[in-house]
Every structure is written in structure tokens, then in C-alpha cells.
PDB file of C-alpha atoms in Angstrom:
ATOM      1  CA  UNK B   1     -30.802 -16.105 -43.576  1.00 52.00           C
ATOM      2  CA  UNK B   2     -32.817 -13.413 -44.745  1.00 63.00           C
ATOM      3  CA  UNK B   3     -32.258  -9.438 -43.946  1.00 72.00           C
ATOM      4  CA  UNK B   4     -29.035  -7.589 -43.582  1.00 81.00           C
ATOM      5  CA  UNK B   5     -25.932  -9.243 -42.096  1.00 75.00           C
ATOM      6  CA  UNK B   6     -22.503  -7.227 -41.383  1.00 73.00           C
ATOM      7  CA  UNK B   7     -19.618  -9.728 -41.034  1.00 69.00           C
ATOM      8  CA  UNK B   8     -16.437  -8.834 -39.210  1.00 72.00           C
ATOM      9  CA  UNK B   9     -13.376 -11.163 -39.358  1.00 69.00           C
ATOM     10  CA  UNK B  10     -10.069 -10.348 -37.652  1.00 66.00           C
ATOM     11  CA  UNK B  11      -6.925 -10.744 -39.091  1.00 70.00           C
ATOM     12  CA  UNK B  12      -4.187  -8.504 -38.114  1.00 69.00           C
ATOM     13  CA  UNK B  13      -1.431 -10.914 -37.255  1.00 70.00           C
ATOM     14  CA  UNK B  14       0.117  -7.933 -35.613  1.00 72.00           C
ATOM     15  CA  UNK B  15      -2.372  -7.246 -33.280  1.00 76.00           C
ATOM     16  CA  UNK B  16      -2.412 -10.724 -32.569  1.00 77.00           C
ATOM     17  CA  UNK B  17       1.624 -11.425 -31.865  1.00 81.00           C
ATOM     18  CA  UNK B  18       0.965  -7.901 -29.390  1.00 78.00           C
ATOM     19  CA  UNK B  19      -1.866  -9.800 -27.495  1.00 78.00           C
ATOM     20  CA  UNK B  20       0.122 -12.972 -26.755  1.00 82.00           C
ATOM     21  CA  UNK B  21       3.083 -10.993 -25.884  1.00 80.00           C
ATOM     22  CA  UNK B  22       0.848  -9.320 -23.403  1.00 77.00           C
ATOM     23  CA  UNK B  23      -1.092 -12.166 -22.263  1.00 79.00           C
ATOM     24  CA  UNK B  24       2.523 -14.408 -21.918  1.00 79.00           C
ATOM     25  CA  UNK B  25       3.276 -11.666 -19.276  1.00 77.00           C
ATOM     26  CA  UNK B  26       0.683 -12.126 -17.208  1.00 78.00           C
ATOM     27  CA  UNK B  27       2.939 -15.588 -16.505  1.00 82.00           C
ATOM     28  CA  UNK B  28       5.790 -13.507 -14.443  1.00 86.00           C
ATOM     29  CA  UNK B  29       3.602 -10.864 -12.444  1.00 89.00           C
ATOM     30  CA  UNK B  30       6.776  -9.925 -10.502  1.00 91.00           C
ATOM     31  CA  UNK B  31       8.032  -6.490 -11.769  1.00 91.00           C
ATOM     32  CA  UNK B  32       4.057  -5.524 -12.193  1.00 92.00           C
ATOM     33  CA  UNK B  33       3.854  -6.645  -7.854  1.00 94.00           C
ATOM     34  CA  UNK B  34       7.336  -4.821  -7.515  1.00 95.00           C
ATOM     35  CA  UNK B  35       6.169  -1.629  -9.026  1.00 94.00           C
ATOM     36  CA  UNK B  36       2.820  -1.617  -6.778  1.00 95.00           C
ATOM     37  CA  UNK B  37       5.278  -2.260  -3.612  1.00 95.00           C
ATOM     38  CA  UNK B  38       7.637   0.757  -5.055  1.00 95.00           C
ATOM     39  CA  UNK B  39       4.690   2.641  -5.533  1.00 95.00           C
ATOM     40  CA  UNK B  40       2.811   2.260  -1.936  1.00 95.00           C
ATOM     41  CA  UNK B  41       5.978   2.312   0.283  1.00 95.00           C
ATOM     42  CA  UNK B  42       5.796   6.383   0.038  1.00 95.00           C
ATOM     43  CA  UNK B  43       2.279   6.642  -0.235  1.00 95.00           C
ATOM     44  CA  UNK B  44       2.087   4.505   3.631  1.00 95.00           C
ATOM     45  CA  UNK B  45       5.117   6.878   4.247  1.00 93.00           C
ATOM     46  CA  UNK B  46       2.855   9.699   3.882  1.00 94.00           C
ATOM     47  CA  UNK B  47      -0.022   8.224   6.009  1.00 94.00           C
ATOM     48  CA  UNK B  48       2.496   8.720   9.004  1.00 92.00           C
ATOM     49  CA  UNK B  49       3.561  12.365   8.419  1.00 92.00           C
ATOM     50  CA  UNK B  50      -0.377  13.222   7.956  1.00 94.00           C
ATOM     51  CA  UNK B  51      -1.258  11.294  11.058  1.00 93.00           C
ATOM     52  CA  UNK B  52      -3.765   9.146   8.905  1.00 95.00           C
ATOM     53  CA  UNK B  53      -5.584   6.057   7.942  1.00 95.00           C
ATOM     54  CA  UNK B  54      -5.843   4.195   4.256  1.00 95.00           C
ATOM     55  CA  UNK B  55      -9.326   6.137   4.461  1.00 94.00           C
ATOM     56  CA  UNK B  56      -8.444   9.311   5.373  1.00 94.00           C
ATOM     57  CA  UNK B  57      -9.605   9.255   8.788  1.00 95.00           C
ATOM     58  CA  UNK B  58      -6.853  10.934  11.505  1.00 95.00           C
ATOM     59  CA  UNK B  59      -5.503   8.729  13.789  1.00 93.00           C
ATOM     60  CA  UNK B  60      -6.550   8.777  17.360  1.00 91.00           C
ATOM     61  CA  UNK B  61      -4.847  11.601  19.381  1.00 90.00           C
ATOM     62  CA  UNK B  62      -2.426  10.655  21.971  1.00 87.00           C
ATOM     63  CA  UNK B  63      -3.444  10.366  25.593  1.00 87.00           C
ATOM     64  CA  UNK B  64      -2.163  13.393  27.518  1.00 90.00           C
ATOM     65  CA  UNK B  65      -0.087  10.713  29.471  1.00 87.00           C
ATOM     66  CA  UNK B  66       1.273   9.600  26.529  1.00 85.00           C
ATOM     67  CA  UNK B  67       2.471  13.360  25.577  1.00 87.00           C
ATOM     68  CA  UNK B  68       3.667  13.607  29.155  1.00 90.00           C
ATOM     69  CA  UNK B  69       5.878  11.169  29.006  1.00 86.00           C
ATOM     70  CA  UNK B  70       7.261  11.721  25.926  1.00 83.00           C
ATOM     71  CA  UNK B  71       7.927  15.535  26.599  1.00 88.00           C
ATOM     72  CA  UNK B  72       9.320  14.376  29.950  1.00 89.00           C
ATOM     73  CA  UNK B  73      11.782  12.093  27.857  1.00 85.00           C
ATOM     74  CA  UNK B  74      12.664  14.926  25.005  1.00 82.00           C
ATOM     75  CA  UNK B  75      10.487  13.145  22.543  1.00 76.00           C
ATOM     76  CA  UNK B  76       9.766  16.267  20.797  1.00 73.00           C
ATOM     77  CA  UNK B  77       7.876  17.259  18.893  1.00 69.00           C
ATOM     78  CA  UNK B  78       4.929  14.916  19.437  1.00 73.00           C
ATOM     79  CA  UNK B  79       3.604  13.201  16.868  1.00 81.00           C
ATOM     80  CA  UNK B  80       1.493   9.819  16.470  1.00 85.00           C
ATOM     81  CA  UNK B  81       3.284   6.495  15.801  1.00 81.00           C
ATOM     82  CA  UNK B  82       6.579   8.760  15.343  1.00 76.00           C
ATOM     83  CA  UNK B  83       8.270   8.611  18.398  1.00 72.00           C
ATOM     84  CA  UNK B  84      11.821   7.410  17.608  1.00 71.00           C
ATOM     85  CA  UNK B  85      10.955   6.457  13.417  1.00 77.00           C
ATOM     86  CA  UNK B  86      10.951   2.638  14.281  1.00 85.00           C
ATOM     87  CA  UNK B  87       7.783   1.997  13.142  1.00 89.00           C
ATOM     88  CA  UNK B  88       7.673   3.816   9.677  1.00 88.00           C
ATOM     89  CA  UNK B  89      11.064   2.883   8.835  1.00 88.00           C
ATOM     90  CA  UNK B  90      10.170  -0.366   9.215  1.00 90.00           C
ATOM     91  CA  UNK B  91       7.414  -0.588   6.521  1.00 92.00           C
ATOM     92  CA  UNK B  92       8.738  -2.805   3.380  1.00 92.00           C
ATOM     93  CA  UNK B  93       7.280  -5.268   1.145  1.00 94.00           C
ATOM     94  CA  UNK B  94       7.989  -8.889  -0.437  1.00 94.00           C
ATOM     95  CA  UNK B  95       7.003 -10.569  -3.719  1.00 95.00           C
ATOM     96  CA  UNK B  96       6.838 -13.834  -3.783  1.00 92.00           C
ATOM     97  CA  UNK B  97       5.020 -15.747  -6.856  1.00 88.00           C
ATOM     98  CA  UNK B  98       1.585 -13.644  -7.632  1.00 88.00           C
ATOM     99  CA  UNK B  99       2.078 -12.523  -4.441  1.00 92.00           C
ATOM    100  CA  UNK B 100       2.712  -8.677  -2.698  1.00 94.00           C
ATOM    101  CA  UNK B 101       3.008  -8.410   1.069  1.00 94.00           C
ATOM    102  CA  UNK B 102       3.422  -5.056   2.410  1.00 94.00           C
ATOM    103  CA  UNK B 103       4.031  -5.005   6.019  1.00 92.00           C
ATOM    104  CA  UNK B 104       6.465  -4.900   9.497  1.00 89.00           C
ATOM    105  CA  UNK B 105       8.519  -7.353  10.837  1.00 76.00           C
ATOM    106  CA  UNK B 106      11.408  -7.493  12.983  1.00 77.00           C
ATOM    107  CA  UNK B 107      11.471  -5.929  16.392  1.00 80.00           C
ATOM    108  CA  UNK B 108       8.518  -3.712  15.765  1.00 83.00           C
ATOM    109  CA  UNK B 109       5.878  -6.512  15.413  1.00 83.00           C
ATOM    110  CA  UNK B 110       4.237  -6.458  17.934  1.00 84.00           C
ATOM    111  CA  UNK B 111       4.134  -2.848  18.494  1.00 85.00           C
ATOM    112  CA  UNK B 112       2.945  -2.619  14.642  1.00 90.00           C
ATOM    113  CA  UNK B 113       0.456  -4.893  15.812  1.00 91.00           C
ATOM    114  CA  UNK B 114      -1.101  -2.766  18.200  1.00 90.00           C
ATOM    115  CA  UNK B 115      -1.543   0.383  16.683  1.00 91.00           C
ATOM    116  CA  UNK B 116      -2.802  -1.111  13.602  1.00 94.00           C
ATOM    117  CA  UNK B 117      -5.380  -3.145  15.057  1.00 94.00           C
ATOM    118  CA  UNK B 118      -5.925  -1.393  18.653  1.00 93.00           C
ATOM    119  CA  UNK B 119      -5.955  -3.386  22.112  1.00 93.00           C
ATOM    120  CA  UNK B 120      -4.638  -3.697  25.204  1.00 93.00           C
ATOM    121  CA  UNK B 121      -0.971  -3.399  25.862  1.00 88.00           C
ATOM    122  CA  UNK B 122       1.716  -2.547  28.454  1.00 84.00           C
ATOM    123  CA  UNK B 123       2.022  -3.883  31.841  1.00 88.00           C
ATOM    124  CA  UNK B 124      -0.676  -6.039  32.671  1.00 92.00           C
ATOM    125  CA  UNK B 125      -2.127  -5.054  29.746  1.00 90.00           C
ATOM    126  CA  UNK B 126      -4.013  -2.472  31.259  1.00 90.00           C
ATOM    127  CA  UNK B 127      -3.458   0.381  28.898  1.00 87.00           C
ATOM    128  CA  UNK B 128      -6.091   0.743  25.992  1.00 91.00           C
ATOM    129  CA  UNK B 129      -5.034   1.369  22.652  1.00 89.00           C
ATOM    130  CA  UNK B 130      -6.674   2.845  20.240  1.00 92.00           C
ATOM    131  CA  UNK B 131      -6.194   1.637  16.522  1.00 94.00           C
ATOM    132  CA  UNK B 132      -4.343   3.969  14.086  1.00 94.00           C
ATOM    133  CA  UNK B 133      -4.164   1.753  10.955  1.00 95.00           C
ATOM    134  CA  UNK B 134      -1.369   2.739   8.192  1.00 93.00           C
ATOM    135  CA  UNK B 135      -1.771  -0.347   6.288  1.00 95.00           C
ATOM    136  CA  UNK B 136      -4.811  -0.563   3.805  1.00 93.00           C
ATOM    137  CA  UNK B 137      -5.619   0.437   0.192  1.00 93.00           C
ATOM    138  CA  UNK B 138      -7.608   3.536   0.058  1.00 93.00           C
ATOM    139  CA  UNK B 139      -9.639   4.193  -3.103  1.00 93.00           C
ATOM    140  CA  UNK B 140      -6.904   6.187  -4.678  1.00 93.00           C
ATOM    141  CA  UNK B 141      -4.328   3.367  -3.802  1.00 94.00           C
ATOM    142  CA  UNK B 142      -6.257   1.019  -5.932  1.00 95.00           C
ATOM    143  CA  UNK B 143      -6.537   3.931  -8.782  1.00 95.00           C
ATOM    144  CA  UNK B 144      -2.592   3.504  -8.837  1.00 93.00           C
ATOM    145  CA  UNK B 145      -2.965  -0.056  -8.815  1.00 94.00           C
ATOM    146  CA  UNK B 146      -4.859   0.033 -11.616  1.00 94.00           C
ATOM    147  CA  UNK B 147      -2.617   2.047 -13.490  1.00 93.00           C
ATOM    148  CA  UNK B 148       0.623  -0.346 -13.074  1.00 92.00           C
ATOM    149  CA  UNK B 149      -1.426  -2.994 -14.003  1.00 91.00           C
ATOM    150  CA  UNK B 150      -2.156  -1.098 -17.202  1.00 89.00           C
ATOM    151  CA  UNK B 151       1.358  -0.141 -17.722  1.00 89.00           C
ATOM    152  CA  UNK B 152       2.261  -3.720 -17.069  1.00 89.00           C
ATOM    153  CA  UNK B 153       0.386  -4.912 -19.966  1.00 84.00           C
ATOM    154  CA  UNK B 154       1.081  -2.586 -22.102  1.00 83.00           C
ATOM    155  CA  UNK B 155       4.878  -2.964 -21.273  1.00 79.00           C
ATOM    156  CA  UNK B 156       5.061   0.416 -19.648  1.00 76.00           C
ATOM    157  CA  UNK B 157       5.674  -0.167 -16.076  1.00 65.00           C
ATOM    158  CA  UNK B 158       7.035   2.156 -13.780  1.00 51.00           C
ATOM    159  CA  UNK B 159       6.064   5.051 -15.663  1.00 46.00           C
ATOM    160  CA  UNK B 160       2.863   6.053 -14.512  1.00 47.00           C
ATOM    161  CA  UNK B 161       4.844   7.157 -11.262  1.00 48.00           C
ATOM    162  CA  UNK B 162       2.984   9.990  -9.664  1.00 46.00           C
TER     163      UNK B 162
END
């Protein structure tokens, strides 16, 4: 070969026992799905006490029946998806495997359900609802994402905690 040639050969054993240490954690992604659930459970907790969605977006405003009735029942003060705390308190997540479900359950499926996706409900099912989704990653959720994966691999997690 003719020219100029630059040759680079890697041998840092160091750097290499750090990599496979890091890459060997990728097996268990567990605590790095735990911290993301840890990390999301408040941020969903603060979707309900702004009254919005994963993208920002405020939720649909309740019919004035809807505040009627809950005004006539001392349901005060009004606020969306927050009648009695059901619903909120009932936002939790699982890890199972590579896995992370955040979600409901319980008795307020179905009424999860609804206000998440939006349809008909009630007697009959002649009462339109309108969606008010809570569950979703907005941009900045996957920003914090990103940083527990980062911590996770470089064997910091849990304390990029904002």
C-alpha cells in the first residue's frame, strides 16, 4: 500500500472488562424497567392534577350534567377523572422479563377504559364520552427514559431522578 496509513489498535483490558460488565447487564433489564415504572408513576400522577394528556393537550371539559350531578352529590371541587381518587390511585406498573406495563386494573377497568379511549357508556350506552388519555409517553417521558437507560449502563440507576 502506498501513501499514508494511521493504524489504531485497542488494548485497554480495562475498558474492555467495563464493556462486558455493561453489556452482561443488558441480560437482567429489571431494575433499569423498575426505575422507568418509579419514574412515570408521578409523572401520570401529574397528568391528573393538570387535567392533561401524554401530549399536553387538556382533557375534555366535563358536561355541565356531569358538574351537576356531582355538585348535587358534594363532589366538590370538580375536577376531571378526580371524582372520588379511584382512578389515579389506581395507576401502577409490572415488570415482567424485558417487559414494563404501566396501567389499571381492578375495579376501575372498565371505567379506565373509557376515559382513556372515549365511547359510549352508561345506561344503554347512550352517554358519549369523550377521551381524556393519561397513559402515553410524551416526548419528555422518553427524554427520562433515555436517561435511566443511560444510568443503567453505566451502573447509575436511579439517580438521574428529576
Amino acid at each position: 500500500m502506498t501513501g499514508v496509513r494511521l493504524t489504531f489498535r485497542f488494548r485497554d483490558r480495562g475498558i474492555d472488562k467495563d464493556l462486558r460488565r455493561r453489556v452482561a447487564r443488558l441480560a437482567d433489564k429489571g431494575p433499569l424497567l423498575k426505575s422507568i415504572g418509579e419514574e412515570m408513576l408521578p409523572r401520570i400522577n401529574k397528568r391528573f392534577r393538570d387535567q392533561r394528556g401524554p401530549d399536553g393537550k387538556a382533557w375534555a371539559a366535563l358536561s355541565p350534567r356531569t358538574i351537576r350531578s356531582r355538585t348535587r352529590r358534594g363532589h366538590v371541587p370538580i375536577s376531571i377523572l378526580r371524582m372520588r381518587g379511584h382512578l389515579a390511585g389506581s395507576i401502577n406498573y409490572q415488570v415482567g422479563g424485558s417487559t414494563l406495563t404501566i396501567g389499571t386494573g381492578g375495579e376501575v377497568e372498565d371505567y379506565a377504559a373509557i376515559h382513556q379511549f372515549g365511547g359510549k357508556a352508561g345506561r344503554g350506552r347512550k352517554v358519549t364520552i369523550k377521551a381524556r388519555p393519561y397513559l402515553g409517553f410524551a416526548d419528555d417521558d422518553m427524554d427520562v427514559i433515555e436517561d435511566e437507560a443511560t444510568a443503567f449502563l453505566l451502573g447509575t440507576v436511579g439517580s438521574s431522578r428529576r
